[in-house]
Tab-separated table of C-alpha atoms in Angstrom:
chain	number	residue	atom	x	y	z
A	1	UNK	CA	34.253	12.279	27.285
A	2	UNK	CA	34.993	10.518	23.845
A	3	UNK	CA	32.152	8.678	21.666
A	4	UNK	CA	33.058	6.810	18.531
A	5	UNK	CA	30.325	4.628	15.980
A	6	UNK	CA	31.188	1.700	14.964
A	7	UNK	CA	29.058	0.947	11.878
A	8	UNK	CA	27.926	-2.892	12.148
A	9	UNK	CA	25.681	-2.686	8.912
A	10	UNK	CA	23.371	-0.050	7.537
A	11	UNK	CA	20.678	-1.526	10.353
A	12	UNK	CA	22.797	-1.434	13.413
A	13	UNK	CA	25.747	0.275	14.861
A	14	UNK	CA	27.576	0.371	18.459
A	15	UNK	CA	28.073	3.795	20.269
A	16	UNK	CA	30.855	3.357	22.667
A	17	UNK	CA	31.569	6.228	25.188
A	18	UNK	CA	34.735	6.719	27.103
A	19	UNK	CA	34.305	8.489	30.767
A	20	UNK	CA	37.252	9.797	32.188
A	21	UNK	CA	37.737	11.281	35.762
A	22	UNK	CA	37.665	14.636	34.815
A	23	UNK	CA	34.414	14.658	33.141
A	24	UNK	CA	33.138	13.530	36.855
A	25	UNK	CA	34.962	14.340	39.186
A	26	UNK	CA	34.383	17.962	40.645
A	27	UNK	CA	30.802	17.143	39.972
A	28	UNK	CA	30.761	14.384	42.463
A	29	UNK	CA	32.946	16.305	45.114
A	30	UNK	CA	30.482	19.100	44.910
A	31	UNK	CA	27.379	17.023	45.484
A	32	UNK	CA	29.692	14.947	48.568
A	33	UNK	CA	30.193	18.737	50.087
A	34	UNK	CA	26.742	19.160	50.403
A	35	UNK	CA	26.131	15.976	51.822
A	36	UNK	CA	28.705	16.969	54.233
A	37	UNK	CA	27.291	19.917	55.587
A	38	UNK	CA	23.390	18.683	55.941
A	39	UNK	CA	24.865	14.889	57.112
A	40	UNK	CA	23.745	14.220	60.955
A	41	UNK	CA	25.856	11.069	61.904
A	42	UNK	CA	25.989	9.965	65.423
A	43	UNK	CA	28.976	11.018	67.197
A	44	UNK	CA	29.983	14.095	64.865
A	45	UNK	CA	28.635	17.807	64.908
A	46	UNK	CA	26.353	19.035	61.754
A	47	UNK	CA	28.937	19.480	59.025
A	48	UNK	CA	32.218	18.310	60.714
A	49	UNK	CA	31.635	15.084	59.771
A	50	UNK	CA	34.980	13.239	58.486
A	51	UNK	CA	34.828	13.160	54.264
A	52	UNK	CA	36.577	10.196	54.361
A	53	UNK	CA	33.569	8.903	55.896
A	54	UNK	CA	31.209	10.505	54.220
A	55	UNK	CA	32.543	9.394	51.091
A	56	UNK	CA	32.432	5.502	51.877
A	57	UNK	CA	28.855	6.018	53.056
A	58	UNK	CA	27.520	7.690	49.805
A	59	UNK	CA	30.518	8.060	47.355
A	60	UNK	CA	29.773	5.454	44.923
A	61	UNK	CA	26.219	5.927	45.043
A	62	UNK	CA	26.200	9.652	43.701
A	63	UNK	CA	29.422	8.253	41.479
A	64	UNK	CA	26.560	6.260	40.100
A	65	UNK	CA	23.762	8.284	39.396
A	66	UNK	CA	26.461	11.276	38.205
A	67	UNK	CA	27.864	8.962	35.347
A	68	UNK	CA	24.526	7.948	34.235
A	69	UNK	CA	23.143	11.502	33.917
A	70	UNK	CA	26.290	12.457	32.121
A	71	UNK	CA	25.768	9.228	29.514
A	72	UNK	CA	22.116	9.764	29.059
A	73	UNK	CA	22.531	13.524	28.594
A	74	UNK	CA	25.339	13.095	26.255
A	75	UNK	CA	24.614	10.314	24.084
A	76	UNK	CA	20.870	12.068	23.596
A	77	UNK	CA	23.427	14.351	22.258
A	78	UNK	CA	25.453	12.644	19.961
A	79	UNK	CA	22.925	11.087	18.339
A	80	UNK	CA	20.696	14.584	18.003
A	81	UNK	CA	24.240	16.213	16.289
A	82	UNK	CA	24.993	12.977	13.675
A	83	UNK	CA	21.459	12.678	12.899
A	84	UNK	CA	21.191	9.328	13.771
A	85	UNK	CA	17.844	8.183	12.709
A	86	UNK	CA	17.548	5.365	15.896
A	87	UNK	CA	14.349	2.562	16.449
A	88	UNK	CA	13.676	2.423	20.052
A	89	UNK	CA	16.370	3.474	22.392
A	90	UNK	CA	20.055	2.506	22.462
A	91	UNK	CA	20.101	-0.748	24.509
A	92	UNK	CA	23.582	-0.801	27.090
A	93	UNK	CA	26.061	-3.742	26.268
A	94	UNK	CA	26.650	-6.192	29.364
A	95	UNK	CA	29.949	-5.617	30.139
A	96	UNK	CA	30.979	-8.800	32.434
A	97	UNK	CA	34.426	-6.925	33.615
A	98	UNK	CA	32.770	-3.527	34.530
A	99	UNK	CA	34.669	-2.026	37.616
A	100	UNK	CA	32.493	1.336	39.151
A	101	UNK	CA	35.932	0.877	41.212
A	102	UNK	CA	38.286	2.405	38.653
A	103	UNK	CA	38.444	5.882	37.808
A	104	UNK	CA	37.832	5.618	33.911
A	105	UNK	CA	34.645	3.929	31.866
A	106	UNK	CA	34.094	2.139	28.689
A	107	UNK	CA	30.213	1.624	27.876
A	108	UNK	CA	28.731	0.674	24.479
A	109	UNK	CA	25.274	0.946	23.232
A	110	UNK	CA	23.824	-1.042	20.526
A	111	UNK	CA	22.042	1.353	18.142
A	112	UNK	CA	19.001	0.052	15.699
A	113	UNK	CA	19.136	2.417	13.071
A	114	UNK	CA	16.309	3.378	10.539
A	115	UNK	CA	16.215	2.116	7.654
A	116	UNK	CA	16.915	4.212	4.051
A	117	UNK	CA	13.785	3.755	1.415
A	118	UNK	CA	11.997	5.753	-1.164
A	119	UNK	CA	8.365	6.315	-1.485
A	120	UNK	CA	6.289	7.133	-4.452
A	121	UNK	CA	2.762	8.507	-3.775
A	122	UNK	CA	1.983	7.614	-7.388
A	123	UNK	CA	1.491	3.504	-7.242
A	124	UNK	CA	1.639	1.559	-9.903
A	125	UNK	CA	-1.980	0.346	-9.467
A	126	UNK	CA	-5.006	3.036	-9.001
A	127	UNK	CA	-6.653	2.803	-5.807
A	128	UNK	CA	-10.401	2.625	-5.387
A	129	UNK	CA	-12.059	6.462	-3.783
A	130	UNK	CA	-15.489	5.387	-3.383
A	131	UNK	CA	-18.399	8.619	-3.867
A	132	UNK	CA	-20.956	7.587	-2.060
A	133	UNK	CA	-24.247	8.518	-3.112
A	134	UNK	CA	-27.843	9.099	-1.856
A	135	UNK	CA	-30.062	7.529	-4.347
A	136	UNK	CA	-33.948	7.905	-5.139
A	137	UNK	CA	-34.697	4.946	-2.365
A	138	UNK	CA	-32.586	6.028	0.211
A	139	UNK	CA	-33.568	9.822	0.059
A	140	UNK	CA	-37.521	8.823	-0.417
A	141	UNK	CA	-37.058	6.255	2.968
A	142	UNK	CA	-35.040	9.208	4.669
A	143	UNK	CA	-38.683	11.093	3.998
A	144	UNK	CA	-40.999	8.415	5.274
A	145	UNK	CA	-39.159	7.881	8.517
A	146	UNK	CA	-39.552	11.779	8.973
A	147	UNK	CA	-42.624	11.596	8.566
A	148	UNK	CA	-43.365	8.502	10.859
A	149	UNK	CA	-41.051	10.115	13.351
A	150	UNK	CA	-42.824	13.628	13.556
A	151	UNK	CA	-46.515	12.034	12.695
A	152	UNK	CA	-49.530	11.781	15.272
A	153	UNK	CA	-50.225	8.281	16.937
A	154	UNK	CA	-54.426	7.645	16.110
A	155	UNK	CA	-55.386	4.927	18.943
A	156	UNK	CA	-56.363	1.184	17.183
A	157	UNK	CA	-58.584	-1.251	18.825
A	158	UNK	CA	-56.692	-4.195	16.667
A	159	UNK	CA	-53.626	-4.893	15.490
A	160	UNK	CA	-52.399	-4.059	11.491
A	161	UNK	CA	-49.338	-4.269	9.425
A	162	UNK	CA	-48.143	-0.686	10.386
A	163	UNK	CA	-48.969	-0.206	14.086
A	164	UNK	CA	-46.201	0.105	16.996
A	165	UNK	CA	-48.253	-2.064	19.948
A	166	UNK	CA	-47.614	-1.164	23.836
A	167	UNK	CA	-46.703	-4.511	25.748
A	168	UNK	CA	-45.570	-6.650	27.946
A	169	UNK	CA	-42.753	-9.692	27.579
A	170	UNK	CA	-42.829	-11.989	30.172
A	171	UNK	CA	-40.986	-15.191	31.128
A	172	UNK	CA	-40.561	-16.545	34.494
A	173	UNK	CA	-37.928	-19.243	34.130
A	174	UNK	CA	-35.315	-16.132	32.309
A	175	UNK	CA	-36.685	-13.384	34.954
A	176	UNK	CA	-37.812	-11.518	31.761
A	177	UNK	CA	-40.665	-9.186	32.325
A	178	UNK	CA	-40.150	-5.619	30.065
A	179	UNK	CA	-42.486	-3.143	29.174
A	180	UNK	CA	-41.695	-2.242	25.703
A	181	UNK	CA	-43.417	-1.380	22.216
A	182	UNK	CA	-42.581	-3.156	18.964
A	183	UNK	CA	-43.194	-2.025	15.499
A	184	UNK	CA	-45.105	-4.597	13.682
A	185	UNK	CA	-42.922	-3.745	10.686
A	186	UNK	CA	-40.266	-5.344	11.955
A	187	UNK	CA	-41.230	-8.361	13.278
A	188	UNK	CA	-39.448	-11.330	10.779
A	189	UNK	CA	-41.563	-14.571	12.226
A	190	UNK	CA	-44.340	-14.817	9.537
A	191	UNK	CA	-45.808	-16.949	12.875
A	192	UNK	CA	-45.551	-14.191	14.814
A	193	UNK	CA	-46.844	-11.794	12.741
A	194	UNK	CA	-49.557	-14.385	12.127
A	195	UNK	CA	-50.706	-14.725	15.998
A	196	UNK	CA	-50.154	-10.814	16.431
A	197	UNK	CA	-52.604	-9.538	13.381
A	198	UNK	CA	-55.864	-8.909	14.659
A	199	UNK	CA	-55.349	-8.751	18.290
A	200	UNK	CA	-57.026	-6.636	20.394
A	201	UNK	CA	-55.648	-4.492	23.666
A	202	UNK	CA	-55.939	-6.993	26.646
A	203	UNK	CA	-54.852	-10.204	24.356
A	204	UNK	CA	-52.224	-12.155	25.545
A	205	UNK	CA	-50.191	-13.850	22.808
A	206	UNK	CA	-47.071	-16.531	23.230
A	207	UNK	CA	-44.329	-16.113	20.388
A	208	UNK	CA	-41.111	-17.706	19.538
A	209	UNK	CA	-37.644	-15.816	20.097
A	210	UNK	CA	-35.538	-17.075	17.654
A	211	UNK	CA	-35.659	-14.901	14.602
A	212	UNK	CA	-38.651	-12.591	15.928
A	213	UNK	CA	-37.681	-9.429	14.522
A	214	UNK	CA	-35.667	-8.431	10.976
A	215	UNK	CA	-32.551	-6.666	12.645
A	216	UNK	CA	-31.506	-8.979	15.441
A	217	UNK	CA	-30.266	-6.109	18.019
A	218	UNK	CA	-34.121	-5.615	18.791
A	219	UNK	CA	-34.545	-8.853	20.317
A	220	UNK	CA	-32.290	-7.799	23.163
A	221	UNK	CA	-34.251	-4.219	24.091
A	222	UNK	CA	-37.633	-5.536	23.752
A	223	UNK	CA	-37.152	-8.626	26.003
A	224	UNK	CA	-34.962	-5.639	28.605
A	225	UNK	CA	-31.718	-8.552	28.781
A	226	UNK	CA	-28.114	-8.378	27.572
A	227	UNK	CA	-27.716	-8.033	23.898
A	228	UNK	CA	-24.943	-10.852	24.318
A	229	UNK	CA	-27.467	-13.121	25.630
A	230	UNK	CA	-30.665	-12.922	23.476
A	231	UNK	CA	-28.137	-13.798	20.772
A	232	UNK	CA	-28.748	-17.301	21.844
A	233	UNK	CA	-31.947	-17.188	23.197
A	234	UNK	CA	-34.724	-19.850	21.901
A	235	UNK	CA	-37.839	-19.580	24.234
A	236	UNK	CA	-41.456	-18.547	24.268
A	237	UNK	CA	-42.258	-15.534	25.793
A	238	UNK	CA	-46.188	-14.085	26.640
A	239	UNK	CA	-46.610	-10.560	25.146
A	240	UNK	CA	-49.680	-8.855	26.979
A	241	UNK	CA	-50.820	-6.250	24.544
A	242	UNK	CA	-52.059	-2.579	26.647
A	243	UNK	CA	-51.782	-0.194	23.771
A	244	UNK	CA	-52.124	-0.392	20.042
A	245	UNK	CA	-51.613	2.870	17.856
A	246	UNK	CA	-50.963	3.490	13.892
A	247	UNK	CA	-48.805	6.249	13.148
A	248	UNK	CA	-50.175	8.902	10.657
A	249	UNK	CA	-47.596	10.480	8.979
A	250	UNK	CA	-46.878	13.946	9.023
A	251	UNK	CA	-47.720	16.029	6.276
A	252	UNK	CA	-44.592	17.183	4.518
A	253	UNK	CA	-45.435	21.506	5.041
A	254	UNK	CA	-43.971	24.570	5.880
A	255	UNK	CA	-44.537	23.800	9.407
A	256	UNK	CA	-42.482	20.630	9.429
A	257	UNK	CA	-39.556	21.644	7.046
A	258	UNK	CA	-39.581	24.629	9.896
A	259	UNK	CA	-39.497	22.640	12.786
A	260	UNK	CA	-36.390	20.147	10.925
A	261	UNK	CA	-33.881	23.214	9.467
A	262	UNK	CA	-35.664	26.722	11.031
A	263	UNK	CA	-37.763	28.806	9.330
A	264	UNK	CA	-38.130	29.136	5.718
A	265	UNK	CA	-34.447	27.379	5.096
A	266	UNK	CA	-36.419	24.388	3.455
A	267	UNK	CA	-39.809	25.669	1.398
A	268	UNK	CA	-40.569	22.428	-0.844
A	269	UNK	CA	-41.010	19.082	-0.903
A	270	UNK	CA	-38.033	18.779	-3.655
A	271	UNK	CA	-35.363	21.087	-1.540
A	272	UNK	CA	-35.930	18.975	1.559
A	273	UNK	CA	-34.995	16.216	-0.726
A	274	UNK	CA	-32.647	17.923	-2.240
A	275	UNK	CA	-30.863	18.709	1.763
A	276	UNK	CA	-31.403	15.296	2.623
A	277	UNK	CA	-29.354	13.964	-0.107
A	278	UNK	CA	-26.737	16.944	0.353
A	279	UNK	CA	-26.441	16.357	4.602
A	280	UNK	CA	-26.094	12.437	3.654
A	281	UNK	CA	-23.490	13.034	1.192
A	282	UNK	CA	-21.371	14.408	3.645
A	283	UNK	CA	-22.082	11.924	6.168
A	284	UNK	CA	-20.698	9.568	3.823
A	285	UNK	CA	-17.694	11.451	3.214
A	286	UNK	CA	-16.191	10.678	6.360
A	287	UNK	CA	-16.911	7.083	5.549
A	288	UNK	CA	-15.154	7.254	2.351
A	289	UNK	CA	-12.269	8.973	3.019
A	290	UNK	CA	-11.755	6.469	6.327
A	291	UNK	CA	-11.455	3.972	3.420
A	292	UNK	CA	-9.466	5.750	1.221
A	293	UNK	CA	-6.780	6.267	4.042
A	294	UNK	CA	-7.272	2.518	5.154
A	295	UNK	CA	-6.719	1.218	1.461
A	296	UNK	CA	-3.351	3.933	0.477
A	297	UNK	CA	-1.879	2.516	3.787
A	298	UNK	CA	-1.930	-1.275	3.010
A	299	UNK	CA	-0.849	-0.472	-0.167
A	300	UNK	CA	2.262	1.120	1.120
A	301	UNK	CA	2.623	-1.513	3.746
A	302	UNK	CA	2.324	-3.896	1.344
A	303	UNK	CA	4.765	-2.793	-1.840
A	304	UNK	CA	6.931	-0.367	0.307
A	305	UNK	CA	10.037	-2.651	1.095
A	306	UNK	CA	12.562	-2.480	2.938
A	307	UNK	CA	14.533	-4.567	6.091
A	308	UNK	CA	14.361	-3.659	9.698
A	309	UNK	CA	16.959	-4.362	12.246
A	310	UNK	CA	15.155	-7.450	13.662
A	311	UNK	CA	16.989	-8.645	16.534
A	312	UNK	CA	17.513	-5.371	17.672
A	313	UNK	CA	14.138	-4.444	18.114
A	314	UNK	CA	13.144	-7.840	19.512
A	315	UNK	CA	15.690	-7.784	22.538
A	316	UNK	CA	14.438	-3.906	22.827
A	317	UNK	CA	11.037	-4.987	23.035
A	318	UNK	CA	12.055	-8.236	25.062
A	319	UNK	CA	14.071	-6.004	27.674
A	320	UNK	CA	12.180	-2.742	27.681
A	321	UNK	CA	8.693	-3.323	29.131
A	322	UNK	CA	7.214	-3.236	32.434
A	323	UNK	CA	8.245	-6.817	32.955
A	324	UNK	CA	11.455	-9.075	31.071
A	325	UNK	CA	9.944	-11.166	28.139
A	326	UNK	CA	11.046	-14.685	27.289
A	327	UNK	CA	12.689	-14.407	23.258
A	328	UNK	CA	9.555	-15.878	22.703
A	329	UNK	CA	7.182	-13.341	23.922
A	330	UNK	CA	8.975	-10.981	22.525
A	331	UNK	CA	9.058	-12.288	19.184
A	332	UNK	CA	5.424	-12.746	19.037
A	333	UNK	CA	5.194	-9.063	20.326
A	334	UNK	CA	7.561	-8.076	17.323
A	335	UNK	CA	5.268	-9.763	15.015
A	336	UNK	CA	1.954	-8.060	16.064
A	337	UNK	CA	3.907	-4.449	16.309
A	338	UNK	CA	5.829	-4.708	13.252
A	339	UNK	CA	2.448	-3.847	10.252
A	340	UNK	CA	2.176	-0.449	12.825
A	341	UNK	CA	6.206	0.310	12.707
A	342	UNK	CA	6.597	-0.087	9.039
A	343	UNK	CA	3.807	2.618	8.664
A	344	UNK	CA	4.924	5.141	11.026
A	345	UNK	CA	8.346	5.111	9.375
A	346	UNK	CA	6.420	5.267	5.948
A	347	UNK	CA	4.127	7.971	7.172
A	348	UNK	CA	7.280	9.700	8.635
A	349	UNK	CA	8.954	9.506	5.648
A	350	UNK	CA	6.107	11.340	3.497
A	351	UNK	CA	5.313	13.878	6.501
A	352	UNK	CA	9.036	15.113	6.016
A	353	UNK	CA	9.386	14.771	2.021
A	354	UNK	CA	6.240	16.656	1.932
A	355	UNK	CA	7.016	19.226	4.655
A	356	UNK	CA	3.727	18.457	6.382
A	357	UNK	CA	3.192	20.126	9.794
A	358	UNK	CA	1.050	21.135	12.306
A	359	UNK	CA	1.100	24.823	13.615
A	360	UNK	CA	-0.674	25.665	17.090
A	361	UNK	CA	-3.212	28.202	15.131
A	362	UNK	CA	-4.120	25.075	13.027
A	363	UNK	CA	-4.670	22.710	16.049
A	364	UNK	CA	-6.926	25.469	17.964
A	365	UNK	CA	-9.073	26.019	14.390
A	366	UNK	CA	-9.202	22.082	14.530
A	367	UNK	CA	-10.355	22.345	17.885
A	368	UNK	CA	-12.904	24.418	17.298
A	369	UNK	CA	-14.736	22.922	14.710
A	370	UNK	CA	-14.654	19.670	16.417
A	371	UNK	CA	-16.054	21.224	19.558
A	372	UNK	CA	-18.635	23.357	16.798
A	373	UNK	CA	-19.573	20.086	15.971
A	374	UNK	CA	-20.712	19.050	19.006
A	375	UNK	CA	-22.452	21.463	20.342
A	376	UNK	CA	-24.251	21.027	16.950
A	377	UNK	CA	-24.998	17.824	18.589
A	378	UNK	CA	-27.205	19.138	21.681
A	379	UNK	CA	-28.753	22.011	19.506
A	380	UNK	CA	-26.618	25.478	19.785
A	381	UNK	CA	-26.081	25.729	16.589
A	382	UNK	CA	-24.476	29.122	16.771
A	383	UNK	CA	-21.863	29.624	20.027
A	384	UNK	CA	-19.938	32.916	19.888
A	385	UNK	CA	-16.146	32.937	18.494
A	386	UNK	CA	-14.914	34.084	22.251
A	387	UNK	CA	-17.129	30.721	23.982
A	388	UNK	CA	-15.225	28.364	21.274
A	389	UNK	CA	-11.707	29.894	22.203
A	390	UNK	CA	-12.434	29.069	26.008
A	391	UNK	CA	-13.744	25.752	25.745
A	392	UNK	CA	-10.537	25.147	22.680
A	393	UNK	CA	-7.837	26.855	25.428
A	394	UNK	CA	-9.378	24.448	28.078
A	395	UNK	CA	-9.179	20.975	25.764
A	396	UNK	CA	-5.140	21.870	24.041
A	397	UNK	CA	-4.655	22.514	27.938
A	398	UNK	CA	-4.722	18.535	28.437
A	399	UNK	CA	-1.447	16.460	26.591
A	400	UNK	CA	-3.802	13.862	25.767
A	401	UNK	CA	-6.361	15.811	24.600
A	402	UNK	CA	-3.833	17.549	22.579
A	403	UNK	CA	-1.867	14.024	21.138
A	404	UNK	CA	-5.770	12.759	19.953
A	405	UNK	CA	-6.380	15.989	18.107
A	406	UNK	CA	-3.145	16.872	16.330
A	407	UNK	CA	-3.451	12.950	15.080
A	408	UNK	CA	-6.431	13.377	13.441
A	409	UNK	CA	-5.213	16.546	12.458
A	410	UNK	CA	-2.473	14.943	10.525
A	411	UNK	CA	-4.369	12.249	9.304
A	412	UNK	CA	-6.954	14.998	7.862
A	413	UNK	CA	-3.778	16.729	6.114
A	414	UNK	CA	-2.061	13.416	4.590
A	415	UNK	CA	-5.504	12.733	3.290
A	416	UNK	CA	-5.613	16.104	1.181
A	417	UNK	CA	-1.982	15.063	0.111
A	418	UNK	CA	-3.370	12.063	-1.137
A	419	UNK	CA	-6.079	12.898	-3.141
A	420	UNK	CA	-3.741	15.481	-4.884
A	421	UNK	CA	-1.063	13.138	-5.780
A	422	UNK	CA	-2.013	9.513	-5.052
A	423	UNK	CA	-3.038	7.742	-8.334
A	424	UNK	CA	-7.118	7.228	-7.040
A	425	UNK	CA	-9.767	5.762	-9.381
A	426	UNK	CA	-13.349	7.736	-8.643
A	427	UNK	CA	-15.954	4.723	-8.275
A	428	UNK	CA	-19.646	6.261	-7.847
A	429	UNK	CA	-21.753	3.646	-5.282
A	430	UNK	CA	-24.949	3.739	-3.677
A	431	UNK	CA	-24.313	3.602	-0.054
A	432	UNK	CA	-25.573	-0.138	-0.223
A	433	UNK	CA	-23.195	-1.056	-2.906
A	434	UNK	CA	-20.869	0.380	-0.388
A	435	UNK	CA	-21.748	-1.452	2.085
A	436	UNK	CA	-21.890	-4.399	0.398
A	437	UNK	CA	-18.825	-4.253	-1.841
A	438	UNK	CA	-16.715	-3.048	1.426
A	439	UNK	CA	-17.602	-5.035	4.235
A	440	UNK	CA	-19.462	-8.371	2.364
C-alpha cells in the first residue's frame, strides 16, 4: 500500500492511497475459507461446497469490507506518523470510474488541515477580574433574613406592614383556587397593600394581578399556576384571609450562631458578620471567575486571527450528519459552529504550549471535592476519606460522568493559567454593581 500528500494550500491537502492485490489478497482468501467450511448451500455437503461458488456468492462483499478496514486502519495511520493536524475527518473523493472489479485501487481523501497561529496570553488591552464584595447592606440584610427565618411567628388579629398572612386565592373563570401565604413586604400594588392593611382573619378581599408583588416570580406560586402564564395574567382574584402572624426575630445568641455553624464556631455578633461576608465572598468567586473565563475567551475569539478551510468543513458538516444537508443548511450550520471551533483550536493551542494536563489522581481529587460538596448540601459535613473514594470510583466509572468532570477540570486549570499570565485589571464591586454593570 502506497500513500502520497498532495499539498493543495496550507488549509487543505489530498491523501491518495494506492491498494494493490497483495495488500488484500490472502486476507480475503482466508476469510472465503472459512466461509467455506461453515457455508450450508442446498445440494452440497458442509464444507465441500465449490469455491468458485462460494466466491461469486460472497467474494466481493468481504473484498469490500477488507479494503475499507485496511484504508481506515491505515490512513488513521498516516496521518498519526506525519502529524497531520486534520478538522473533521478526511472526506473520500467520488471517483466516477471506480471498478471494485479490478485487482488494484486508487482512492483520495480530501484533508482540512489546521490552521498555524500564535497566541499571546498577554493582550494588548487589560481585561476586567471583577472582586466581588459583601458590603455593610448586604451583610446587615443577610442578618435580618436570619433572623426572620429562625424567629417565632406571634399570632395577629389584623393585618400590618410586616406580617406573612395565611390565605386563600380564588378565581373560578382561571380554575385558580391555592392555599398559600404572602409576605406583606412584598406586595408592590400600593392598592393592594391599601385593601389588605387592617384586615382581620375571616375577611375576604378582591385584588388586582398585574404588578401585585415586587419580584414577579411570586405571582405564579401564590396563585398555584404556571410561571409562564401569570406572566400575562390581568384579573381579580378573592384572597380569603385564615391566618395572620408577625414574625419576631430571633435574637442573635449563642444559641442561634450554634444552631447556624455548630457549637461555639461563631461567639459574636461581629464574627457571624464577619463569616457571612467571608462564605459570600466565595460564593461570588465562582461568579467572577465564570466571567473572567467568559471575557479572556471573546477576547481571543475576537483578536486571535487566522483562516479556516471553509469549504472543507462545510461539505464535512453538509455530508457527515445523521441526515445529507442542502449547501445551505450546511452553511448556516458552519456559521453557528464556527465562534465554538475557533476556540477549541485556541484553547488547544494554549493547553499544549502550556503543557496543561489532566492526570487520573487529579480527576479522582476533583471528584471528590465536588461530591464533598454535595453532601455538604444535605448536611454530612464530614464523610470518611474511604466513603468519598467509593462514591468517586463509582462516578469516573461512567464516560460521561468522566467527559463533564475532566472539562471543568480543565477549565478550573486554564483559569489559574490565566490569572498568572493574562494581563487582568482588579475592579472591586459590590455584588449589585456587579450585577448591574454585568448583566444591565
Amino acid at each position: 500500500m502506497n500513500i502520497t500528500k498532495e499539498q493543495i494550500d496550507e488549509l487543505n491537502a489530498v491523501v491518495k492511497v494506492a491498494v494493490t492485490k497483495d495488500d488484500y489478497f490472502d486476507k480475503v482468501e482466508t476469510i472465503l475459507k472459512d466461509y467455506r467450511k461453515q457455508a450450508n448451500i442446498p445440494g452440497f455437503r458442509k464444507g465441500q461446497v465449490p469455491m468458485g461458488l462460494i466466491k461469486k456468492q460472497y467474494g466481493k462483499a468481504v473484498l469490500v469490507d477488507e479494503v475499507n478496514k485496511l484504508l481506515q486502519d491505515n490512513l488513521n495511520k498516516y496521518l498519526t506518523e506525519e502529524k497531520l493536524d486534520v478538522l473533521g475527518n478526511p472526506l473520500p473523493k467520488q471517483q466516477d470510474n471506480f471498478n471494485w472489479d479490478s485487482e488494484e485501487f486508487a482512492f483520495e481523501f480530501e484533508l482540512g488541515l489546521a490552521p498555524n497561529f500564535s497566541v499571546d496570553l498577554k493582550s494588548k488591552k487589560a481585561i476586567t477580574h471583577y472582586k466581588i464584595i459583601a458590603d455593610k447592606k448586604m451583610v446587615d440584610e443577610q442578618v435580618e433574613r436570619i433572623q426572620k427565618q429562625y424567629g417565632k411567628l406571634i399570632s395577629k388579629s389584623e393585618i400590618g406592614k410586616k406580617d406573612d398572612v395565611n390565605g386563600i386565592f380564588k378565581n373560578e373563570a382561571e380554575e385558580i383556587d391555592n392555599k398559600t401565604v404572602i409576605e406583606i413586604e412584598k406586595i408592590k400594588s400600593k392598592k393592594a397593600l391599601e385593601s389588605l392593611l387592617g384586615k382581620k382573619v375571616g375577611d375576604v378581599v378582591t385584588l388586582n394581578t398585574k404588578g401585585l408583588f415586587k419580584e414577579d416570580y411570586l405571582l405564579g406560586s401564590s396563585l398555584g399556576i404556571d410561571g409562564e402564564k401569570s406572566e400575562k395574567l390581568d384579573i381579580e382574584v378573592t384572597f380569603t384571609i385564615e391566618e395572620i402572624n408577625e414574625k419576631e426575630p430571633a435574637k442573635l445568641d449563642q444559641e442561634l450562631f450554634d444552631k447556624l455553624f455548630g457549637k461555639d464556631v461563631v461567639t459574636s455578633e461581629k464574627e457571624l458578620k464577619e463569616r457571612i461576608k467571608e462564605d459570600s465572598e466565595k460564593q461570588f468567586e465562582q461568579q467572577s471567575d465564570q466571567k473572567l473565563l467568559n471575557d479572556v475567551t471573546e477576547y481571543f475569539i475576537d483578536n486571535i486571527k487566522f483562516d479556516l478551510p471553509t469549504e472543507f468543513l462545510t461539505k464535512w458538516i453538509q455530508m457527515t450528519g445523521e441526515k445529507q444537508l442542502t449547501e445551505e443548511e450546511a452553511n448556516e450550520e458552519f456559521e453557528k459552529s464556527e465562534k465554538g471551533l475557533r476556540y477549541q483550536l485556541i484553547e488547544g493551542k494554549i493547553i499544549q504550549e502550556n503543557g496543561i494536563q489532566i492526570q487520573f489522581d487529579e480527576l479522582k481529587e476533583f471528584a471528590k471535592g465536588f461530591i464533598k460538596q454535595q453532601m455538604a448540601q444535605f448536611g454530612q459535613l464530614n464523610p470518611k476519606d474511604e466513603e468519598l473514594d467509593n462514591i468517586a470510583a463509582r462516578v469516573l466509572s461512567n464516560q460521561d460522568e468522566v467527559k463533564r468532570l475532566s472539562e471543568q477540570l480543565m477549565s478550573q486549570k486554564l483559569l489559574t493559567l490565566y490569572k498568572e499570565k493574562a494581563n487582568l485589571k482588579t475592579k472591586e464591586v459590590t455584588y449589585e454593581d456587579f450585577v448591574k454593570e454585568v448583566y444591565g
